[in-house]
Amino acid sequence: MYGETDYEQINLEEAPPSDEPARQYYFIEKCRRYVDCFYEKHNRFPRACVTTFGCQMNARDSEKLSGILRQIGYELTEDENSDFVIFNTCTVRDNANQRVYGRLGELNGYKRRNPEMKIALCGCMMQEPEVIEKLKKSYGFVDLIFGTHNLYQFAELLCRTLESDGMVVDIWKDTDRIVEELPVERKYPFKSGVNIMFGCDNFCSYCIVPYVRGRERSRRPEDILREIERLVADGVVEVMLLGQNVNSYGRNLETPVTFAELLRRVERIEGLKRIRFMTSHPKDLSDELIQVMKESDKICRHLHLPLQSGSTRILQQMNRRYTREQYLELVRRIRQEIPDIAITTDIIVGFPGETPEDLEQTIDMVRQVKYDNAFTFLYSKRTGTPAAAMENQVPEAQRKEGFDRLLKVVQETAREQAAAHQGKVLEALIEEVNESTPGYVTGRLSNNTIVHIPGDETMVGKLFPVLLEECRGFYYLGKAVPADGCERGGVNGR
Ligand code: 5AD
Ligand code: SF4
């Protein structure tokens, strides 16, 4: 909404506007003055680095941070030895937190050599009061800390940081606000994440997300569609609709809309070639959605359907609200309607009270469902969640042993699933030039499988029918073939 020239209309002599996002554009303009001063002093633009931990939602948030930094005049880099570094953190498992603390130590080393450097932290980990206490006590060199609910205020908070010497901390407990229309810097010109909802109300007993991302809020369909139309006009051919539980999209809107209906409307956007979405909660996946996927030319043949455990007893303890049998029945219905669909999942090993028999049930489930891929996680105790207070925590050695056993089966199954496509011609969206093999590019099939083919940078962002010549474990080597060679012709290779 704000083009370059609109900044000229912002009068910094006046008080900042109170409405959003106008207020943030005021602060972008104000920060630009600091960048000008920096340039005069150093004869170069300041450099900024945004480092992302965690999920696709965080990746999208980082694009928003980068967009604001770019508008302010920072040169974006991946080098953390920069003038401004921000860590967009994750706290879903404890190892993510530990990595942040480790990396902060390194940043402190850079800051000693460049005292003008500013260090910022944001994201899920910052919503935990114990983390803030620890940072205040032992990481005094951090300049700015904010959370998930006020990310849209980044320009304003950065301005406060540039104007002060002390640590700026601004964390909100929750919000019902969605502020849109701020600058975004996309990592890929041809594909983009699109938030359709924020927060989560499911309260799975192991999960910290509902506490750090707040209550579930859906964006209005008109706003989502308008954003996608603009993205398409800007060269995007693939969108990934993002939410913690997209299947419950739209329930709390003034005029309720189902996720399936939203997909129908997104599908109608001309010029858009592919639609993905993440993540589906099995308890809310409707037959209407299966039908929409089945009939669609654009929705990719991939469903991420977190299982978490194959034992009904553990699922109950996890508050997942489905049984092993219900999950299997759902998969049966999906595969019956959409036979070429790839199903991937998340599994947690070592949830409190999990016995070797429970794990056997999970392993059996992997064999039955034949996942195309599964992300396996060791259970991590998250303070404040109901599972953290459960008494029967599984000893670490048992958790690790179970994890390794599960991983073996997951890999076997994934290999078998991948091999089934050998010799097919399917459409791939070329995503990047292959860094390690000169003369090759890397693409992604509708079912999310990766394929490497001979090619060059002119192919990036375009769709090509590709012959899958050789399966190498989880990915393929292949080659582009003339368009009429594509199996059943459709853009999804159907
Ligand atoms: N421990 C381990 N894995 C977890 N996940 C969420 N919370 C935890 C936890 N406390 C996993 C779930 C979820 C994925 C994003 O992270 O499998 O689907
Ligand atoms: Fe966490 Fe469950 Fe919400 Fe997913 S659905 S974010 S696992 S509480």
Coordinates of C-alpha atoms and ligand atoms in Angstrom, one line a residue:
M1 CA 0.0 0.0 0.0
Y2 CA 2.9 2.4 0.7
G3 CA 5.0 3.0 -2.4
E4 CA 8.4 4.7 -2.2
T5 CA 6.9 8.2 -2.6
D6 CA 4.4 7.9 0.2
Y7 CA 7.3 8.2 2.7
E8 CA 7.7 11.8 1.6
Q9 CA 4.3 12.6 3.0
I10 CA 5.3 11.4 6.5
N11 CA 6.1 14.4 8.7
L12 CA 8.4 13.4 11.5
E13 CA 7.8 16.8 13.2
E14 CA 4.3 15.5 14.0
A15 CA 3.5 12.9 16.6
P16 CA 3.3 9.3 15.3
P17 CA -0.2 8.3 14.1
S18 CA -2.1 5.9 16.4
D19 CA -3.6 3.8 13.7
E20 CA -1.9 0.8 12.2
P21 CA -0.1 0.2 10.0
A22 CA 0.4 3.9 9.4
R23 CA 2.2 4.2 12.7
Q24 CA 4.8 1.6 11.6
Y25 CA 5.5 3.5 8.4
Y26 CA 6.1 6.6 10.4
F27 CA 8.8 4.7 12.4
I28 CA 10.3 3.2 9.3
E29 CA 10.8 6.7 8.0
K30 CA 12.2 7.7 11.4
C31 CA 14.7 4.7 11.3
R32 CA 15.7 5.8 7.8
R33 CA 17.2 8.9 9.4
Y34 CA 19.5 6.7 11.5
V35 CA 20.5 4.8 8.5
D36 CA 21.4 8.1 6.7
C37 CA 23.5 9.1 9.7
F38 CA 25.2 5.7 9.6
Y39 CA 26.0 6.2 5.9
E40 CA 27.5 9.6 6.5
K41 CA 29.7 8.3 9.3
H42 CA 30.8 5.0 7.7
N43 CA 30.4 5.6 4.0
R44 CA 28.4 2.4 3.7
F45 CA 24.9 1.2 4.5
P46 CA 24.4 -0.7 7.8
R47 CA 24.1 -4.5 7.3
A48 CA 21.4 -6.6 8.9
C49 CA 21.0 -10.3 9.4
V50 CA 17.8 -12.2 10.2
T51 CA 18.3 -15.7 11.5
T52 CA 15.3 -18.0 11.7
F53 CA 14.8 -20.9 14.0
G54 CA 11.8 -23.3 13.8
C55 CA 8.8 -23.6 11.5
Q56 CA 7.3 -22.2 8.3
M57 CA 5.4 -19.6 10.4
N58 CA 8.6 -18.2 11.7
A59 CA 10.2 -18.3 8.2
R60 CA 7.2 -16.1 7.1
D61 CA 7.6 -13.8 10.1
S62 CA 11.3 -13.4 9.2
E63 CA 10.3 -12.3 5.7
K64 CA 8.3 -9.6 7.4
L65 CA 11.2 -8.5 9.5
S66 CA 13.5 -8.5 6.5
G67 CA 11.0 -6.4 4.5
I68 CA 10.9 -3.7 7.2
L69 CA 14.7 -3.7 7.5
R70 CA 15.1 -3.4 3.7
Q71 CA 12.7 -0.4 3.7
I72 CA 14.6 1.2 6.4
G73 CA 17.7 1.0 4.3
Y74 CA 19.6 -1.9 5.7
E75 CA 21.6 -4.1 3.4
L76 CA 20.5 -7.7 4.1
T77 CA 23.1 -10.4 4.6
E78 CA 23.4 -13.9 6.1
D79 CA 26.5 -12.9 7.9
E80 CA 25.9 -12.6 11.7
N81 CA 28.9 -10.4 12.0
S82 CA 26.7 -7.4 11.1
D83 CA 25.4 -4.1 12.4
F84 CA 22.0 -5.5 13.3
V85 CA 21.3 -9.1 14.0
I86 CA 17.9 -10.5 15.0
F87 CA 17.2 -14.1 16.0
N88 CA 13.6 -15.2 15.3
T89 CA 13.4 -18.0 17.9
C90 CA 11.5 -21.2 18.4
T91 CA 10.7 -23.0 21.6
V92 CA 8.7 -26.0 20.6
R93 CA 11.5 -28.2 21.9
D94 CA 14.2 -27.4 24.4
N95 CA 17.1 -28.0 21.9
A96 CA 15.9 -25.0 19.9
N97 CA 16.3 -22.8 23.0
Q98 CA 19.8 -24.2 23.8
R99 CA 20.9 -23.4 20.3
V100 CA 19.8 -19.8 20.7
Y101 CA 21.8 -19.4 23.9
G102 CA 24.9 -20.9 22.2
R103 CA 24.6 -18.6 19.2
L104 CA 24.1 -15.6 21.4
G105 CA 27.5 -16.2 22.9
E106 CA 29.0 -15.9 19.4
L107 CA 27.1 -12.7 18.7
N108 CA 28.6 -11.2 21.9
G109 CA 32.1 -11.8 20.5
Y110 CA 31.2 -9.8 17.3
K111 CA 29.7 -7.0 19.4
R112 CA 32.8 -6.6 21.4
R113 CA 34.6 -5.8 18.2
N114 CA 31.8 -3.7 16.9
P115 CA 30.2 -1.8 19.9
E116 CA 27.7 -0.1 17.6
M117 CA 26.2 -3.5 16.8
K118 CA 22.6 -4.1 17.9
I119 CA 21.3 -7.5 18.8
A120 CA 17.6 -8.4 18.9
L121 CA 15.6 -11.4 19.8
C122 CA 11.9 -12.2 19.0
G123 CA 9.6 -15.1 18.4
C124 CA 8.1 -17.9 20.5
M125 CA 10.9 -18.4 23.0
M126 CA 10.5 -14.7 24.1
Q127 CA 6.9 -15.5 25.3
E128 CA 8.3 -17.5 28.1
P129 CA 8.8 -15.4 31.3
E130 CA 11.8 -17.6 32.5
V131 CA 13.6 -16.9 29.2
I132 CA 13.2 -13.2 29.7
E133 CA 14.5 -13.4 33.2
K134 CA 17.5 -15.4 32.1
L135 CA 18.3 -12.9 29.3
K136 CA 18.0 -9.9 31.6
K137 CA 20.3 -11.5 34.1
S138 CA 23.0 -13.1 32.0
Y139 CA 22.7 -11.7 28.5
G140 CA 22.8 -7.9 29.1
F141 CA 24.4 -7.3 25.8
V142 CA 21.0 -8.0 24.0
D143 CA 19.5 -4.6 22.9
L144 CA 15.9 -5.6 21.9
I145 CA 13.5 -8.3 22.9
F146 CA 9.9 -8.7 21.7
G147 CA 7.5 -11.5 21.2
T148 CA 5.1 -13.1 18.7
H149 CA 2.1 -10.8 19.3
N150 CA 3.7 -7.4 18.5
L151 CA 5.9 -8.4 15.6
Y152 CA 4.2 -5.9 13.5
Q153 CA 5.6 -3.2 15.8
F154 CA 9.1 -4.1 14.8
A155 CA 9.9 -0.7 13.2
E156 CA 8.7 1.2 16.3
L157 CA 10.7 -1.1 18.6
L158 CA 13.8 -0.8 16.4
C159 CA 13.5 2.9 16.6
R160 CA 13.3 2.8 20.4
T161 CA 16.4 0.6 20.4
L162 CA 18.4 2.9 18.1
E163 CA 17.5 5.8 20.4
S164 CA 18.4 4.2 23.7
D165 CA 21.4 2.5 25.3
G166 CA 19.6 0.0 27.6
M167 CA 17.7 -3.2 26.7
V168 CA 14.3 -2.6 25.2
V169 CA 11.8 -5.4 26.2
D170 CA 8.2 -5.5 25.0
I171 CA 6.3 -8.7 25.4
W172 CA 2.5 -9.0 25.1
K173 CA 0.7 -11.9 26.8
D174 CA -1.9 -12.3 24.0
T175 CA -3.7 -10.3 21.3
D176 CA -6.8 -10.4 19.2
R177 CA -5.3 -8.1 16.6
I178 CA -4.0 -8.9 13.1
V179 CA -2.1 -6.0 11.5
E180 CA -1.4 -6.4 7.8
E181 CA 0.0 -4.5 4.9
L182 CA 3.6 -4.1 6.1
P183 CA 6.6 -4.6 3.8
V184 CA 7.7 -8.2 3.2
E185 CA 10.9 -9.4 1.6
R186 CA 10.3 -12.8 0.1
K187 CA 13.1 -15.4 0.1
Y188 CA 11.9 -16.8 -3.2
P189 CA 10.4 -14.6 -5.9
F190 CA 8.1 -17.4 -7.2
K191 CA 6.7 -18.9 -4.0
S192 CA 5.5 -17.6 -0.7
G193 CA 3.9 -18.5 2.6
V194 CA 0.6 -16.9 3.4
N195 CA -0.7 -16.8 6.9
I196 CA -4.3 -17.7 7.0
M197 CA -4.6 -17.9 10.8
F198 CA -2.5 -17.4 13.9
G199 CA -2.3 -19.1 17.3
C200 CA -3.7 -22.5 18.4
D201 CA -6.6 -23.5 20.7
N202 CA -5.9 -27.3 20.7
F203 CA -3.7 -27.5 23.8
C204 CA -2.1 -30.9 23.0
S205 CA -0.7 -31.7 26.4
Y206 CA 3.0 -31.7 25.4
C207 CA 2.8 -28.5 23.3
I208 CA 3.9 -25.0 24.2
V209 CA 2.5 -23.4 21.1
P210 CA -0.9 -22.4 22.4
Y211 CA 0.9 -20.6 25.3
V212 CA 3.4 -18.7 23.1
R213 CA 1.3 -18.1 20.0
G214 CA -2.0 -17.3 21.7
R215 CA -5.6 -18.0 20.9
E216 CA -6.6 -19.0 17.4
R217 CA -7.5 -16.1 15.1
S218 CA -8.4 -16.4 11.4
R219 CA -7.7 -13.8 8.8
R220 CA -10.7 -12.7 6.7
P221 CA -10.9 -14.6 3.4
E222 CA -11.0 -11.3 1.4
D223 CA -7.7 -10.2 3.0
I224 CA -6.1 -13.6 2.2
L225 CA -7.3 -13.6 -1.4
R226 CA -6.2 -10.0 -1.9
E227 CA -2.7 -10.9 -0.6
I228 CA -2.4 -13.9 -2.9
E229 CA -3.7 -11.9 -5.9
R230 CA -0.9 -9.3 -5.3
L231 CA 1.7 -12.1 -4.9
V232 CA 0.6 -13.6 -8.2
A233 CA 0.8 -10.2 -9.9
D234 CA 4.3 -10.1 -8.5
G235 CA 5.4 -13.4 -10.0
V236 CA 4.4 -15.9 -7.4
V237 CA 3.2 -19.3 -8.8
E238 CA 3.0 -21.3 -5.6
V239 CA 1.5 -20.4 -2.2
M240 CA 1.7 -22.3 1.1
L241 CA -1.3 -21.4 3.3
L242 CA 0.0 -21.4 6.9
G243 CA -1.7 -22.1 10.2
Q244 CA -1.1 -24.3 13.2
N245 CA -4.3 -26.1 12.4
V246 CA -5.6 -25.0 9.0
N247 CA -8.6 -27.4 9.2
S248 CA -10.2 -25.2 11.8
Y249 CA -9.8 -22.1 9.7
G250 CA -12.6 -19.6 9.7
R251 CA -14.7 -21.0 12.5
N252 CA -14.5 -17.9 14.6
L253 CA -14.9 -15.4 11.8
E254 CA -17.9 -13.0 11.8
T255 CA -19.2 -14.9 8.8
P256 CA -17.7 -18.4 9.2
V257 CA -16.0 -20.0 6.2
T258 CA -14.5 -23.5 6.0
F259 CA -11.0 -24.2 5.0
A260 CA -12.3 -26.1 2.0
E261 CA -14.3 -23.1 0.9
L262 CA -11.2 -20.9 1.3
L263 CA -9.3 -23.3 -0.9
R264 CA -12.0 -23.2 -3.5
R265 CA -11.7 -19.5 -3.7
V266 CA -7.9 -19.5 -3.7
E267 CA -8.0 -22.0 -6.6
R268 CA -9.9 -19.5 -8.7
I269 CA -7.1 -17.0 -8.7
E270 CA -5.8 -16.8 -12.2
G271 CA -2.1 -17.3 -12.7
L272 CA -1.6 -19.2 -9.5
K273 CA -0.3 -22.6 -10.3
R274 CA 0.2 -24.5 -7.0
I275 CA -1.4 -24.4 -3.6
R276 CA 0.1 -26.1 -0.5
F277 CA -1.0 -25.8 3.1
M278 CA 0.4 -26.7 6.6
T279 CA -0.6 -28.1 9.1
S280 CA -3.7 -30.3 9.3
H281 CA -5.0 -31.7 12.5
P282 CA -6.5 -35.1 11.9
K283 CA -9.4 -34.5 14.2
D284 CA -10.7 -31.6 12.0
L285 CA -10.0 -32.9 8.5
S286 CA -13.3 -32.8 6.7
D287 CA -14.7 -34.9 3.8
E288 CA -15.4 -31.5 2.1
L289 CA -11.6 -30.9 2.2
I290 CA -10.8 -34.3 0.7
Q291 CA -13.3 -33.6 -2.1
V292 CA -11.9 -30.1 -2.8
M293 CA -8.4 -31.6 -3.0
K294 CA -9.6 -34.4 -5.3
E295 CA -11.2 -32.0 -7.7
S296 CA -8.4 -29.4 -7.7
D297 CA -5.9 -28.9 -10.4
K298 CA -3.8 -26.6 -8.2
I299 CA -3.8 -28.1 -4.7
C300 CA -0.6 -30.2 -4.4
R301 CA -0.7 -33.9 -3.8
H302 CA 0.7 -33.7 -0.4
L303 CA -0.9 -33.8 3.1
H304 CA 1.1 -33.2 6.3
L305 CA -1.0 -35.1 8.9
P306 CA 0.7 -35.2 12.3
L307 CA 0.1 -38.5 14.0
Q308 CA 2.2 -37.9 17.2
S309 CA 1.6 -41.5 18.4
G310 CA 0.1 -44.7 17.1
S311 CA -1.2 -45.7 20.6
T312 CA -4.8 -44.6 21.4
R313 CA -3.9 -44.6 25.1
I314 CA -1.0 -42.1 24.5
L315 CA -3.1 -40.1 22.1
Q316 CA -5.6 -39.6 24.8
Q317 CA -2.9 -38.5 27.3
M318 CA -1.7 -36.1 24.6
N319 CA -5.2 -34.7 24.2
R320 CA -5.2 -35.3 20.5
R321 CA -8.9 -36.2 20.3
Y322 CA -8.6 -39.1 17.8
T323 CA -7.9 -42.7 18.2
R324 CA -5.5 -44.9 16.2
E325 CA -8.5 -46.4 14.4
Q326 CA -10.0 -43.0 13.5
Y327 CA -6.7 -41.9 12.1
L328 CA -6.3 -45.1 10.0
E329 CA -9.9 -44.7 8.7
L330 CA -9.2 -41.1 7.7
V331 CA -6.1 -42.1 5.8
R332 CA -8.1 -44.8 4.1
R333 CA -10.7 -42.3 2.9
I334 CA -8.0 -39.9 1.7
R335 CA -6.1 -42.5 -0.2
Q336 CA -9.3 -43.9 -1.7
E337 CA -10.3 -40.5 -3.1
I338 CA -6.7 -39.2 -4.0
P339 CA -4.6 -42.3 -4.7
D340 CA -1.5 -40.3 -5.7
I341 CA -1.3 -38.3 -2.5
A342 CA 1.9 -38.2 -0.4
I343 CA 1.2 -38.3 3.3
T344 CA 3.8 -37.0 5.8
T345 CA 3.7 -36.8 9.5
D346 CA 5.2 -35.8 12.9
I347 CA 5.8 -38.3 15.6
I348 CA 6.9 -37.8 19.2
V349 CA 8.9 -40.6 20.9
G350 CA 9.1 -40.8 24.7
F351 CA 5.9 -39.0 25.8
P352 CA 5.4 -39.6 29.5
G353 CA 4.1 -43.1 30.2
E354 CA 5.0 -44.4 26.7
T355 CA 5.8 -48.1 27.0
P356 CA 7.7 -50.2 24.4
E357 CA 4.2 -51.6 23.4
D358 CA 2.9 -48.1 22.7
L359 CA 6.0 -47.5 20.5
E360 CA 5.3 -50.8 18.7
Q361 CA 1.9 -49.4 17.9
T362 CA 3.4 -46.3 16.4
I363 CA 5.9 -48.3 14.4
D364 CA 3.0 -50.5 13.1
M365 CA 1.1 -47.3 12.1
V366 CA 4.1 -46.1 10.1
R367 CA 4.1 -49.5 8.3
Q368 CA 0.4 -49.3 7.7
V369 CA 0.1 -45.7 6.5
K370 CA 3.3 -45.9 4.5
Y371 CA 4.3 -42.3 5.2
D372 CA 6.3 -40.6 2.4
N373 CA 8.2 -38.9 5.2
A374 CA 7.9 -38.5 8.9
F375 CA 9.6 -36.0 11.2
T376 CA 10.4 -37.8 14.4
F377 CA 11.0 -35.9 17.6
L378 CA 12.2 -36.9 21.0
Y379 CA 9.7 -35.7 23.6
S380 CA 10.9 -32.5 25.2
K381 CA 9.5 -31.4 28.5
R382 CA 8.1 -27.9 28.1
T383 CA 7.5 -25.9 31.3
G384 CA 3.9 -25.0 31.9
T385 CA 2.4 -27.7 29.7
P386 CA 0.2 -30.5 31.4
A387 CA 2.6 -33.2 30.2
A388 CA 5.6 -31.6 32.0
A389 CA 3.8 -32.3 35.3
M390 CA 3.1 -35.9 34.5
E391 CA 5.0 -38.2 36.8
N392 CA 5.9 -41.1 34.5
Q393 CA 8.6 -39.3 32.4
V394 CA 10.4 -41.8 30.2
P395 CA 14.1 -42.2 30.9
E396 CA 16.4 -40.7 28.3
A397 CA 18.1 -44.0 27.3
Q398 CA 14.7 -45.6 26.6
R399 CA 13.6 -42.6 24.6
K400 CA 16.7 -42.6 22.5
E401 CA 16.5 -46.3 21.8
G402 CA 12.9 -46.1 20.8
F403 CA 13.7 -43.1 18.6
D404 CA 16.4 -45.0 16.7
R405 CA 14.1 -47.9 16.2
L406 CA 11.3 -45.8 14.8
L407 CA 13.6 -43.8 12.6
K408 CA 14.8 -47.0 10.8
V409 CA 11.2 -47.9 9.9
V410 CA 10.4 -44.4 8.9
Q411 CA 13.4 -44.4 6.5
E412 CA 12.6 -47.8 5.1
T413 CA 9.0 -46.8 4.3
A414 CA 10.0 -43.4 2.9
R415 CA 12.5 -45.0 0.6
E416 CA 9.9 -47.5 -0.6
Q417 CA 7.3 -44.8 -1.2
A418 CA 9.9 -42.6 -3.1
A419 CA 10.9 -45.5 -5.3
A420 CA 7.4 -46.0 -6.6
H421 CA 7.6 -43.0 -8.9
Q422 CA 10.6 -44.3 -11.0
G423 CA 10.0 -43.8 -14.7
K424 CA 7.0 -41.4 -14.3
V425 CA 6.8 -38.0 -15.9
L426 CA 5.6 -35.5 -13.3
E427 CA 5.5 -31.7 -13.2
A428 CA 8.3 -30.0 -11.1
L429 CA 8.6 -26.5 -10.0
I430 CA 12.3 -25.6 -10.4
E431 CA 13.3 -23.9 -7.1
E432 CA 17.0 -23.3 -7.3
V433 CA 20.3 -23.8 -9.1
N434 CA 22.0 -26.9 -7.6
E435 CA 24.9 -25.5 -5.6
S436 CA 26.9 -28.8 -5.4
T437 CA 26.4 -30.1 -9.0
P438 CA 27.2 -27.5 -11.7
G439 CA 24.8 -27.6 -14.6
Y440 CA 21.9 -29.0 -12.5
V441 CA 18.8 -27.4 -11.0
T442 CA 16.6 -28.6 -8.2
G443 CA 12.8 -28.9 -8.4
R444 CA 9.9 -30.1 -6.3
L445 CA 7.1 -32.3 -7.4
S446 CA 3.5 -31.7 -6.4
N447 CA 3.9 -34.5 -3.9
N448 CA 6.9 -32.7 -2.4
T449 CA 9.5 -35.0 -3.7
I450 CA 12.8 -33.3 -4.7
V451 CA 14.3 -33.9 -8.2
H452 CA 17.6 -32.8 -9.7
I453 CA 17.7 -32.2 -13.4
P454 CA 20.2 -30.7 -15.9
G455 CA 19.4 -27.0 -16.3
D456 CA 20.3 -23.4 -15.6
E457 CA 19.0 -20.4 -13.7
T458 CA 16.6 -19.4 -16.5
M459 CA 14.4 -22.4 -15.4
V460 CA 14.1 -21.2 -11.8
G461 CA 10.5 -20.4 -10.8
K462 CA 9.0 -22.3 -13.8
L463 CA 7.2 -25.6 -14.1
F464 CA 8.5 -28.4 -16.3
P465 CA 7.4 -32.0 -16.9
V466 CA 10.2 -34.1 -15.6
L467 CA 11.1 -37.7 -16.3
L468 CA 12.1 -39.4 -13.0
E469 CA 15.0 -41.5 -14.1
E470 CA 16.8 -42.6 -11.0
C471 CA 15.6 -42.8 -7.4
R472 CA 18.4 -42.0 -5.0
G473 CA 16.9 -42.8 -1.6
F474 CA 14.6 -39.9 -1.0
Y475 CA 15.1 -37.8 -4.1
Y476 CA 15.3 -38.3 -7.9
L477 CA 17.7 -37.6 -10.7
G478 CA 15.8 -36.9 -13.9
K479 CA 15.5 -34.7 -16.9
A480 CA 13.0 -32.2 -18.4
V481 CA 10.9 -33.6 -21.2
P482 CA 8.6 -32.0 -23.8
A483 CA 5.2 -30.9 -22.3
D484 CA 3.1 -33.6 -23.9
G485 CA 5.1 -36.3 -22.1
C486 CA 3.5 -35.3 -18.8
E487 CA 1.5 -38.1 -17.3
R488 CA -2.2 -37.2 -17.5
G489 CA -1.2 -33.7 -18.3
G490 CA -2.4 -31.5 -15.4
V491 CA -0.2 -29.1 -13.6
N492 CA 0.1 -31.4 -10.7
G493 CA 1.2 -34.2 -13.0
R494 CA -2.3 -35.8 -12.9
Ligands
5AD1 N1 8.4 -32.5 22.4 C1 8.7 -33.0 21.2 N2 8.1 -32.7 20.1 C2 7.1 -31.8 20.1 N3 6.4 -31.2 19.2 C3 5.6 -30.3 19.7 N4 5.8 -30.2 21.0 C4 6.8 -31.1 21.3 C5 7.4 -31.5 22.5 N5 7.2 -31.0 23.7 C6 6.4 -31.7 17.8 C7 5.1 -32.2 17.3 C8 4.6 -31.1 16.4 C9 5.8 -30.6 15.8 C10 5.8 -29.3 15.2 O1 6.7 -30.6 16.9 O2 5.3 -33.4 16.7 O3 3.7 -31.7 15.4
SF4_2 FE1 0.8 -27.8 19.4 FE2 -1.3 -29.4 19.1 FE3 -1.6 -26.8 18.5 FE4 -0.1 -28.4 16.9 S1 -2.3 -28.6 17.3 S2 0.4 -26.3 17.7 S3 0.8 -29.8 18.4 S4 -1.2 -27.7 20.5

